[in-house]
Coordinates of C-alpha atoms and ligand atoms in Angstrom, one line a residue:
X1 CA -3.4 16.1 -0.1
X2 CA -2.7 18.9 2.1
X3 CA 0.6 19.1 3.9
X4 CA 0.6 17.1 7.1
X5 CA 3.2 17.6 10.6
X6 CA 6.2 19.5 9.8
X7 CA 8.4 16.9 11.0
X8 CA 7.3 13.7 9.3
X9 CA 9.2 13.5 6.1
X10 CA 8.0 10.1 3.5
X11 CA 8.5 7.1 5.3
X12 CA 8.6 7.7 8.8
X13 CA 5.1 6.8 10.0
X14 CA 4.4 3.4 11.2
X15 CA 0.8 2.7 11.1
X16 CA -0.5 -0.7 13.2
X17 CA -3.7 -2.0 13.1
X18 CA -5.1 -5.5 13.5
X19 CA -7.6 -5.0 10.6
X20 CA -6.1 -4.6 6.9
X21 CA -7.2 -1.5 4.7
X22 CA -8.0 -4.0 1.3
X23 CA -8.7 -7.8 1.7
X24 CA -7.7 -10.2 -1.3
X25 CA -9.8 -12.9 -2.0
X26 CA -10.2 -16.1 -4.8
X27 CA -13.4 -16.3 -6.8
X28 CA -14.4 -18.4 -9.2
X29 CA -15.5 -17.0 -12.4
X30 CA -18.3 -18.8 -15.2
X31 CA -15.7 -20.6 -16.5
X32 CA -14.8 -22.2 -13.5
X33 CA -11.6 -20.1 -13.4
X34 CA -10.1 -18.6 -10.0
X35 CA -9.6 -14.9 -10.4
X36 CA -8.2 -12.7 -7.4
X37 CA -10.5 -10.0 -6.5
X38 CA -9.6 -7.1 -4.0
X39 CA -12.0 -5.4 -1.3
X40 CA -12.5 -3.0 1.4
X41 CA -13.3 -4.2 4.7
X42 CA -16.6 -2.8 6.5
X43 CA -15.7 -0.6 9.8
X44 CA -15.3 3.0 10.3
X45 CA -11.1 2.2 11.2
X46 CA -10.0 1.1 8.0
X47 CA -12.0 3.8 5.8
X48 CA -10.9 6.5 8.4
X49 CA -7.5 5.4 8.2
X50 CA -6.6 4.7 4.4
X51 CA -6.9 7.8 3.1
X52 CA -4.4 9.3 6.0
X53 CA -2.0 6.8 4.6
X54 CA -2.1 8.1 1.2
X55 CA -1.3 11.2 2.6
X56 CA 1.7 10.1 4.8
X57 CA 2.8 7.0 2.2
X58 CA 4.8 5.0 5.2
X59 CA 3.8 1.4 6.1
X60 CA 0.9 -0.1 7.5
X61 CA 1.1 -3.4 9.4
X62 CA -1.9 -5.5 9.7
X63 CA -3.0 -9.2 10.0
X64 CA -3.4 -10.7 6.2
X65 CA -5.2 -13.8 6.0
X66 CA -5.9 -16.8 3.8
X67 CA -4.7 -17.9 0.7
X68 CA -5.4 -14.9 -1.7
X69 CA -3.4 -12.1 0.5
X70 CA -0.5 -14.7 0.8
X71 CA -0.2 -14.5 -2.9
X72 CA -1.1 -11.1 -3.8
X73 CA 2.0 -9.9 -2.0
X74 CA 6.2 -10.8 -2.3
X75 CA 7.6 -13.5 0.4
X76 CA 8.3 -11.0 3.6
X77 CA 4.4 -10.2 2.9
X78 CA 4.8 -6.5 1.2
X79 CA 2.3 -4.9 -1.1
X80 CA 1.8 -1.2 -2.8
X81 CA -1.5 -0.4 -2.0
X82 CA -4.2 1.0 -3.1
X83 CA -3.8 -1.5 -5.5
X84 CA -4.7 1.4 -8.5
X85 CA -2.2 4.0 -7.9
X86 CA 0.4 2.8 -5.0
X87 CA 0.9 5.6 -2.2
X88 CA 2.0 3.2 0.8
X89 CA 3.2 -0.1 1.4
X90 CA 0.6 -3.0 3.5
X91 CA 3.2 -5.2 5.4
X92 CA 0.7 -8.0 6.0
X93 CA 1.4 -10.3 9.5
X94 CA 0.3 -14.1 8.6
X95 CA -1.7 -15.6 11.9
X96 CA -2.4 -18.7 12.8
X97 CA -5.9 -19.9 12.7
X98 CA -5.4 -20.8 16.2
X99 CA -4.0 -16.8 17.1
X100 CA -7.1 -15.4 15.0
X101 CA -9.3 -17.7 17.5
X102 CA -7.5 -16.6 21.1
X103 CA -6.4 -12.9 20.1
X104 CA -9.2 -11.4 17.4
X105 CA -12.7 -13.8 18.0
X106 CA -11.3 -14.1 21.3
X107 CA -9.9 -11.8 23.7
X108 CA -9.8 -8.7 21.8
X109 CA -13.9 -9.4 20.8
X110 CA -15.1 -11.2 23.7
X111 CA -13.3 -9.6 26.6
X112 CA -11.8 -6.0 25.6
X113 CA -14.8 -5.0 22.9
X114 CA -17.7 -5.5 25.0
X115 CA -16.1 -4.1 28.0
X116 CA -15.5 -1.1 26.4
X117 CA -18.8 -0.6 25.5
X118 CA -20.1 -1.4 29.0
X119 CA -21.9 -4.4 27.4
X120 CA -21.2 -6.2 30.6
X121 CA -23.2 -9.2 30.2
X122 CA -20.8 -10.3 26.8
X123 CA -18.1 -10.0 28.9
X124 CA -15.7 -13.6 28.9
X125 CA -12.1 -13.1 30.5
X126 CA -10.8 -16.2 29.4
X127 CA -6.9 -16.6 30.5
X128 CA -5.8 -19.0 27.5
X129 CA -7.3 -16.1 25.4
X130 CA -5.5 -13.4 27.5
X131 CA -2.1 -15.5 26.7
X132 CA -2.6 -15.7 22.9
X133 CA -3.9 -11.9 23.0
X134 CA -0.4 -11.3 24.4
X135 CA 1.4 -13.4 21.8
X136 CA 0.2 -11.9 18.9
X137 CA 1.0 -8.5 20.2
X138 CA 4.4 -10.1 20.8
X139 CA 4.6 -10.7 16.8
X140 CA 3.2 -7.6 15.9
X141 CA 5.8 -5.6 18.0
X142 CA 8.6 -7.9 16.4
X143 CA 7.2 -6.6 13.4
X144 CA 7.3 -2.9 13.9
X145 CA 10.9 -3.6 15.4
X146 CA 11.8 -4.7 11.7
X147 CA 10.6 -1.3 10.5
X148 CA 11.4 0.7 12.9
X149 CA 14.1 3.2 11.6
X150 CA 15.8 6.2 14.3
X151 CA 12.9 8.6 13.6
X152 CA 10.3 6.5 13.2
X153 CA 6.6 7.9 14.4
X154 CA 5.2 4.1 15.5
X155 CA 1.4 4.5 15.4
X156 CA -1.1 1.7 17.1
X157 CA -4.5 1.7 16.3
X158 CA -7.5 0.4 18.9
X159 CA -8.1 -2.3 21.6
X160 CA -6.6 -5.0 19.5
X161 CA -3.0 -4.1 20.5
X162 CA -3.0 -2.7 24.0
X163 CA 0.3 -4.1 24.9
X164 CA 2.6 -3.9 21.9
X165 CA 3.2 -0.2 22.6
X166 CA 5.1 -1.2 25.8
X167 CA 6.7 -4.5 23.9
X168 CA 8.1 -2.2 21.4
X169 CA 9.1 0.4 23.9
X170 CA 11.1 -1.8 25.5
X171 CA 13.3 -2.4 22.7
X172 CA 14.1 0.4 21.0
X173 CA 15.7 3.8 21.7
X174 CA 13.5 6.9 23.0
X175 CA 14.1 8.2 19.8
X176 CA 11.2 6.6 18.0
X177 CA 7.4 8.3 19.3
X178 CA 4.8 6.1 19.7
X179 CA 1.1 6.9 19.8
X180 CA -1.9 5.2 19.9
X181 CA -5.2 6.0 19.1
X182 CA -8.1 4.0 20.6
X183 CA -11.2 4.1 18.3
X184 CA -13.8 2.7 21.1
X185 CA -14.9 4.2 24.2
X186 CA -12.8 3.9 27.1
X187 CA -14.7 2.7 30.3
X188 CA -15.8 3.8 34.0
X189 CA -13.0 2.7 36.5
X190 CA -15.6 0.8 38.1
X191 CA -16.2 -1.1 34.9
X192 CA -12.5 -1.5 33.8
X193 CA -11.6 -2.8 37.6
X194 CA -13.5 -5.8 36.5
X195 CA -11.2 -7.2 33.9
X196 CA -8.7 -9.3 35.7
X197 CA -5.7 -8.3 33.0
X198 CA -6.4 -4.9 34.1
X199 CA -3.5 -3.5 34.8
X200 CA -1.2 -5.3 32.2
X201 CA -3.8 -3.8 29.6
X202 CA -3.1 0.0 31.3
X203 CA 1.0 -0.9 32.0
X204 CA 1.0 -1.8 27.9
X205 CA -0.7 1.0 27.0
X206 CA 2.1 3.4 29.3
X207 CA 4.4 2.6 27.3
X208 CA 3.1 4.9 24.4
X209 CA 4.1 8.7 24.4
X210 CA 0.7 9.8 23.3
X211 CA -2.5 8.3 23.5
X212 CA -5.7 9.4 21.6
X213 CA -9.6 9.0 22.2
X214 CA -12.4 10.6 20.5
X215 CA -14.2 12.6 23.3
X216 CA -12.6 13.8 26.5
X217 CA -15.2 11.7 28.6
X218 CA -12.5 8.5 27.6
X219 CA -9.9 10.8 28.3
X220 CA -11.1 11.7 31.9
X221 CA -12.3 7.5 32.1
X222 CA -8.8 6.4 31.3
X223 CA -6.9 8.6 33.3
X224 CA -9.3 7.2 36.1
X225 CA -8.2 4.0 35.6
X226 CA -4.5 4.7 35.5
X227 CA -4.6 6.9 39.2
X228 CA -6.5 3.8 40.9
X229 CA -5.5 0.9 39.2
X230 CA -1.5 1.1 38.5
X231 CA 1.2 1.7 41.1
X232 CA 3.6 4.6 41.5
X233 CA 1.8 6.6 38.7
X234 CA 1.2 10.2 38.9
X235 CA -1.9 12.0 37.0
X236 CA -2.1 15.5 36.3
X237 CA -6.1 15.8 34.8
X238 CA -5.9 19.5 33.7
X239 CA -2.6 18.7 31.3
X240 CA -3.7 14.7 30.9
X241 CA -0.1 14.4 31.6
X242 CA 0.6 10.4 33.2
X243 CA 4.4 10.0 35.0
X244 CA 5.1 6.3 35.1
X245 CA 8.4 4.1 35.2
X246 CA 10.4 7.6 35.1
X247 CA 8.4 8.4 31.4
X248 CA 5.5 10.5 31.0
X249 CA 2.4 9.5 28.4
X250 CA 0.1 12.4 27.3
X251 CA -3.8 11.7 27.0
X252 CA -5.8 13.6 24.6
X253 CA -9.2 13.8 22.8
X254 CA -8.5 14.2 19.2
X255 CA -12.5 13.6 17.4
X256 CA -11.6 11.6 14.0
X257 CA -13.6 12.9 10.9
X258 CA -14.4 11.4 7.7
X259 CA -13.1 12.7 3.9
X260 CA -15.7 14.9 3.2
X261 CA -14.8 16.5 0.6
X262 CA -14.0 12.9 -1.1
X263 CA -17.7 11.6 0.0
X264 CA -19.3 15.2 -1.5
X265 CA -17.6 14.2 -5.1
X266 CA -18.9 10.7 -4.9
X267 CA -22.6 11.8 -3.8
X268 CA -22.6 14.1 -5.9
X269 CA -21.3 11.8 -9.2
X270 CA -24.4 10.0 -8.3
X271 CA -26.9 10.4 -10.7
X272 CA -31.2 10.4 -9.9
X273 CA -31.9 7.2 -12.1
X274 CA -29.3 5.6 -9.7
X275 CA -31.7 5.6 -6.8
X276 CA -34.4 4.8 -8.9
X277 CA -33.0 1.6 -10.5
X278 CA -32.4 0.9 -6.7
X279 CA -35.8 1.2 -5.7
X280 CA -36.9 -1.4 -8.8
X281 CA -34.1 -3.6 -7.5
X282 CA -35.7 -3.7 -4.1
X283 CA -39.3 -3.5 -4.9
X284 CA -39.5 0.0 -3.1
X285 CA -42.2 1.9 -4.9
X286 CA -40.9 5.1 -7.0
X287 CA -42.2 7.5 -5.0
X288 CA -42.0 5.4 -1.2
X289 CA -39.9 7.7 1.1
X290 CA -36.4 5.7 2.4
X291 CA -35.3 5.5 6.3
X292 CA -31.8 4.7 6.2
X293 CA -29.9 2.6 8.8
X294 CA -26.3 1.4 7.7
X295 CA -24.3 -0.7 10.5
X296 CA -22.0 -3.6 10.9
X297 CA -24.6 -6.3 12.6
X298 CA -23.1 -5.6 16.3
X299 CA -24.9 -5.6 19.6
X300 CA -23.7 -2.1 20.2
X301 CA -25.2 -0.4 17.1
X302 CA -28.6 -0.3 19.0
X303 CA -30.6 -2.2 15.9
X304 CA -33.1 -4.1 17.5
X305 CA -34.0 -1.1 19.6
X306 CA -34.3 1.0 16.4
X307 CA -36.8 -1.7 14.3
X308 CA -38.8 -1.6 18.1
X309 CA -38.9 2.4 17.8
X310 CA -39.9 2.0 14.2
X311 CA -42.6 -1.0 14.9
X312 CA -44.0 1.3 18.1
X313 CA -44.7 4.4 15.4
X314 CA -46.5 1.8 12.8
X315 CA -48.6 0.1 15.7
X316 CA -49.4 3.5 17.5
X317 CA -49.7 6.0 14.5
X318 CA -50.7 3.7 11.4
X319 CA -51.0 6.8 9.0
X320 CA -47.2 6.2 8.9
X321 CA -48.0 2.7 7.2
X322 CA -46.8 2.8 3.3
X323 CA -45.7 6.3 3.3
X324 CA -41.8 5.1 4.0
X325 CA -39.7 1.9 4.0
X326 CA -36.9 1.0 6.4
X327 CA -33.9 0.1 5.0
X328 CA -31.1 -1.5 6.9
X329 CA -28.0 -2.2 5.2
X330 CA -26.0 -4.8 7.7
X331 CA -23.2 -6.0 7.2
X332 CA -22.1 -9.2 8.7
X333 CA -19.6 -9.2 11.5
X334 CA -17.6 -11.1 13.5
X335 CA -20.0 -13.8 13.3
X336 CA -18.0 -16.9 15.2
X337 CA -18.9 -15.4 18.4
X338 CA -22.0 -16.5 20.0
X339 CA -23.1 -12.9 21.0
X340 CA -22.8 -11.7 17.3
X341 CA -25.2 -14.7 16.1
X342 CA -27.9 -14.2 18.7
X343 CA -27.7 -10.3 17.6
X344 CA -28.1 -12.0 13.9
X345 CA -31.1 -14.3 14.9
X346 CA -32.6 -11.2 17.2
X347 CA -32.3 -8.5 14.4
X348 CA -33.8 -11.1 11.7
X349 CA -37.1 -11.9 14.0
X350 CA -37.7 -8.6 14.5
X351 CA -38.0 -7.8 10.6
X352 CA -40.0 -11.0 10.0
X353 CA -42.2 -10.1 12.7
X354 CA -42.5 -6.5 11.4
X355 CA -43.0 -7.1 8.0
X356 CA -45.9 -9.7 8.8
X357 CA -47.7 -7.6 11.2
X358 CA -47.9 -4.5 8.9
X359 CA -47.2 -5.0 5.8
X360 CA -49.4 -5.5 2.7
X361 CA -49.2 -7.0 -0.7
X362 CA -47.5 -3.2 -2.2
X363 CA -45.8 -2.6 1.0
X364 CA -43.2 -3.6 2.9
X365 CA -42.2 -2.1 6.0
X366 CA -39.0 -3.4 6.5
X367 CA -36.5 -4.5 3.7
X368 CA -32.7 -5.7 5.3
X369 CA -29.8 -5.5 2.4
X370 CA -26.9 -7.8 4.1
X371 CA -24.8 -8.1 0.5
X372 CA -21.9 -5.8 0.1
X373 CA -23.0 -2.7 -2.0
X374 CA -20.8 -1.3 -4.6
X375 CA -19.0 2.6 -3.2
X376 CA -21.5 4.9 -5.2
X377 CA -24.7 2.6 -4.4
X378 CA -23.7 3.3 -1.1
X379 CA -23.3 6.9 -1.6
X380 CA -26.5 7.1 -3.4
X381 CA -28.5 5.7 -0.5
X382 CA -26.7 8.4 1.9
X383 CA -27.7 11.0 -0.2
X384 CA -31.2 10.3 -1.3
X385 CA -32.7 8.7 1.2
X386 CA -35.0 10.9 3.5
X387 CA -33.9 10.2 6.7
X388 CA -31.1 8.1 8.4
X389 CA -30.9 6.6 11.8
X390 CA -28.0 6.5 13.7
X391 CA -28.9 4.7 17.4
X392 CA -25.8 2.7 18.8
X393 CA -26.0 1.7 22.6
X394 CA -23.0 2.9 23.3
X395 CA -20.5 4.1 20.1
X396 CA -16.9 5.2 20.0
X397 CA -17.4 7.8 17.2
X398 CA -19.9 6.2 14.6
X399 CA -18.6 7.7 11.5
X400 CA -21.8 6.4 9.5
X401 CA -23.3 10.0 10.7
X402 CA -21.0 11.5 9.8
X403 CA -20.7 10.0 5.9
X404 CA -24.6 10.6 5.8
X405 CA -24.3 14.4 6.7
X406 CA -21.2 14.5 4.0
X407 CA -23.4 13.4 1.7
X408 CA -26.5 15.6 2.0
X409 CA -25.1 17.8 -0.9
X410 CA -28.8 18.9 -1.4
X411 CA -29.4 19.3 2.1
X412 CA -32.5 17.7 2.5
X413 CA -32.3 15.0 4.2
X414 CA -32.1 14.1 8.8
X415 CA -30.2 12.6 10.8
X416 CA -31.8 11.2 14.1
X417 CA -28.4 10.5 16.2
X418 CA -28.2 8.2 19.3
X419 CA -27.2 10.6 22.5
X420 CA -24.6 7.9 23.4
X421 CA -22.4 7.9 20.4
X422 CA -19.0 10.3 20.3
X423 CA -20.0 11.9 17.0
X424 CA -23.1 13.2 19.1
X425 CA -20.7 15.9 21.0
X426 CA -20.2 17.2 17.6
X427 CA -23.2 17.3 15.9
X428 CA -25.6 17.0 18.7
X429 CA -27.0 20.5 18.5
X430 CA -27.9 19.9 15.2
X431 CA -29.6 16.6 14.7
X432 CA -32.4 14.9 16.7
X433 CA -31.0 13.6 19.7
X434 CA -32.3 10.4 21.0
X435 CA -32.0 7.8 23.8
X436 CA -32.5 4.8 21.7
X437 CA -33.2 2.9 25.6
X438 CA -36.5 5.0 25.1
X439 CA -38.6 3.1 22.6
X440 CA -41.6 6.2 22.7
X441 CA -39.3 8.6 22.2
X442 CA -37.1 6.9 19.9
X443 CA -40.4 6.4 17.8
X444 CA -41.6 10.4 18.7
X445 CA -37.8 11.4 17.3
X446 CA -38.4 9.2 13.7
X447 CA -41.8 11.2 13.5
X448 CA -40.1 14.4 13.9
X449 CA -37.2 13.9 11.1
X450 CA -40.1 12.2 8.7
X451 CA -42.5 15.2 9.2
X452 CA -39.7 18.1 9.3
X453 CA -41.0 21.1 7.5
X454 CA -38.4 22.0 4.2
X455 CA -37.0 25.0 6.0
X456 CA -35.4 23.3 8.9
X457 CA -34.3 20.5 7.0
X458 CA -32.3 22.4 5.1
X459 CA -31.0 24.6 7.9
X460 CA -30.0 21.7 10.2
X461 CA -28.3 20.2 7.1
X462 CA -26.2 23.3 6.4
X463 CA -24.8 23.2 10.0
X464 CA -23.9 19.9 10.7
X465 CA -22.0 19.8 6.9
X466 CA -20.2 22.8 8.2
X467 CA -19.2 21.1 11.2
X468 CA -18.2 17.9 8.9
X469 CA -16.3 19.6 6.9
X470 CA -14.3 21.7 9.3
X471 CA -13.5 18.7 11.4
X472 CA -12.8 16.4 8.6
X473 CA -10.2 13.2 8.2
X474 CA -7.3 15.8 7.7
X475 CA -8.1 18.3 10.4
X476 CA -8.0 15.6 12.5
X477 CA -4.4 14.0 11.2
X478 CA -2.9 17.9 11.5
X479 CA -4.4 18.0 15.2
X480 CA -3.1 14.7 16.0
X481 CA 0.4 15.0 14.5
X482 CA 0.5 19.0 15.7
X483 CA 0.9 17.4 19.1
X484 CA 3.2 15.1 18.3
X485 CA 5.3 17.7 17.3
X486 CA 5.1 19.5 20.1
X487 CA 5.8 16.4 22.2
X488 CA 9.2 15.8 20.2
X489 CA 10.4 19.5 21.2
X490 CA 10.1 20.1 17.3
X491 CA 7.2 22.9 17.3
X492 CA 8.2 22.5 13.1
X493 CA 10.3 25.2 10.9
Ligands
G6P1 C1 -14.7 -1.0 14.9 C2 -13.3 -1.1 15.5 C3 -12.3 -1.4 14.4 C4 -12.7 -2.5 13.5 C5 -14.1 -2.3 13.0 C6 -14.6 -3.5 12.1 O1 -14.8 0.2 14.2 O2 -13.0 0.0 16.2 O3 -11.0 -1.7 15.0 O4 -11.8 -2.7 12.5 O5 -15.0 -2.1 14.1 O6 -14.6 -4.7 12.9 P1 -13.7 -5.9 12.5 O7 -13.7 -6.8 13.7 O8 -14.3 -6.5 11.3 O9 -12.3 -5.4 12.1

């Protein structure tokens, strides 16, 4: 680890987030026995976020659940994690079956997530929601208030915990900074004006000192919202400076990275014969080229508009048939809400359908991998497969992209990236742009990256793992805490 903020000494960051970085769980073995086994939860939050916490040891507060997390940690609900070599302590925050229901499946995933992403039509604003959304954050900021210490950096992550910032602010001394970084887009006031909690959400969110979006588009959208929406606030765009309630918040773009230099070492640990025994495992001939897609199953990621792209190209141009294989690795998500299971049903109709109308007794167009896969399967399909497809509807960041350029280490493979994901004002010069609403030229852009000659491949690769690498995980975590520096009157010694 490289050294991070001058001014945080061991200890003193506070990291908040509703999802936990490792999840404990009970299986039963051959024997019939119970063991405990430990994993990572899918989402680009959690894998961003846990190798920063090495770095800054501190605590992390998130909700644990069930019976296995209750036991793997000591009664007030502490454990040393990651659970091989302890760098920082998971304070886990026990909810209710009845909270999980109001504040995670509902408000925070029916109301605030498909707001955010302009997916207007998921929208529910239920108030019975709203209230639980509320309480949780109540228990949450109770929580940090246990922790909190006189120089204590308090840092919120995402839409989960809009108004604990201004709970906890409310308590404790101006001493402590508090920041918040928001991993989803931030909407059009036009859009936002529609949630009827509107200005609580914005109010909660004052009370931090900074707050942090990927792209300056959510900047500018946020600070929108503030001018029109809340009382007595002054906004100053050019500084992103907000003066409200006699305080003054600080809005900023601060574009999160992955650990590259982490994801080069595990692509490049993984060996040839890898892929192939992966291949045999799937039925995917030896010498079949692979099309990569890797998302959570989530109306945003854009998936049934990718498989149309991909079933326009094998009805239009069927020399394409049998010369590649589609691979989507899904993994389930948030499945209790109706929207996620009709994206489920959608995605799964659209493969059968696929696979029926082109595919032959050696081929099959379309193979969907929903089981978790082990770290360096994972990193073996990044790094061998010839082409990945990145095409959310609307996407915060999307740090998949990014993991698939990190682990290119032979430069070879291409990335077709959706124009309407954050990562795309990074890398957009680089990849092949698409507007995955455009199902002929979504399907023109797969030709492109399956039929680009050696010399560009290799080129394009080179830049965008330049760019990775220079705006990685740590670059990002020196921006961010640079700032807060700065904002403390401590420009470091
Ligand atoms: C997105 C959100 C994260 C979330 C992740 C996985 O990346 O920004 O906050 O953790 O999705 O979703 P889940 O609901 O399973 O935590």
């Amino acid at each position: 680890g490289s050294e991070i903020a001058t001014s945080l000494s061991n200890d003193t960051v506070i990291v908040v987030s509703n999802r936990q970085p490792y999840r404990h769980r009970y299986q039963q073995n051959g024997e019939g026995e119970s063991t405990i086994t430990v994993d990572r939860p899918t989402g680009g939050l959690t894998a961003g976020l846990d190798p920063v916490m090495q770095r800054l040891n501190g605590t992390w507060i998130a909700w644990g659940d069930g019976g296995a997390d209750r036991d793997t940690t000591d009664e007030d609900g502490k454990l040393s994690v990651p659970p091989e070599d302890p760098q920082y302590t998971l304070q886990r925050l026990w909810l209710s079956d009845s909270d999980v229901n109001g504040y995670y499946y509902g408000y925070s995933n029916r109301a605030l997530w498909p707001l955010c992403h302009l997916a207007m039509g998921n929208t529910e604003f239920d108030s019975e929601q709203w209230r639980q959304y509320r309480a949780v954050n109540r228990k949450f900021a109770d929580q940090v208030l246990e922790h909190t210490t006189d120089d204590s950096v308090i840092w919120f992550q995402d839409y989960h915990l809009a108004c604990a910032p201004q709970l906890v602010r409310s308590q404790c001394s101006s001493d402590q900074f508090i920041l918040h970084f928001w991993h989803i887009p931030w909407p059009p006031v036009d859009a936002f004006r529609a949630c009827p909690q509107h200005q609580e959400l914005l109010e909660g969110l004052l009370g931090n000192d900074l707050i942090g979006f990927h792209v300056s588009q959510y900047c500018q959208n946020f600070l929108e919202c503030v001018e029109t929406l809340v009382e007595h606030a002054d906004v100053d765009y050019d500084s992103g400076r907000i003066c409200h309630g006699g305080r003054e918040t600080v809005v900023k773009a601060f574009p999160m990275g992955v650990d590259a230099d982490t994801i080069k070492r595990q692509s490049t640990n993984v060996p040839e014969s890898m892929w192939q025994e992966f291949k045999n495992e799937f039925g995917l001939a030896s010498d079949l080229r692979v099309v990569l897609g890797v998302d959570r199953l989530d109306y945003t990621k854009g998936i049934p508009e990718r498989l149309q792209a991909l079933e326009h190209l094998w009805a239009e141009r069927p020399e394409w048939r049998g010369d590649f294989t589609y691979v989507q690795k899904g993994s389930e998500s948030r499945s209790e809400i109706p929207a996620y299971q009709q994206l489920q049903d959608r995605v799964s109709t659209i493969i059968d359908r696929i696979n029926a109308r082109f595919g032959s007794d050696d081929w099959q167009p379309v193979i969907m991998i929903g089981e978790k896969l082990p770290r360096d399967t994972l990193c073996g399909l990044y790094r061998y497969s010839d082409v990945a497809l990145v095409s959310p509807l609307r996407d915060g960041m999307n740090l998949v992209a990014q993991e698939y350029v990190a682990s290119q280490i032979d430069d070879d493979g291409v990335l077709v990236l959706s124009e309407l994901a954050g990562s795309h004002e990074r890398l957009g010069d680089a990849v092949i742009s698409v507007n995955p609403y455009d199902t002929e030229a979504h399907a023109d852009a797969i030709e492109q990256a399956i039929t680009m000659p050696e010399a560009e491949r290799r080129h394009r690769s080179r830049r965008l793992r330049r760019k990775v690498h220079n705006n990685d995980i740590n670059a990002w975590l020196h921006d961010m805490f640079d700032t807060v520096d700065q904002l403390r009157g401590n420009t470091g010694s």
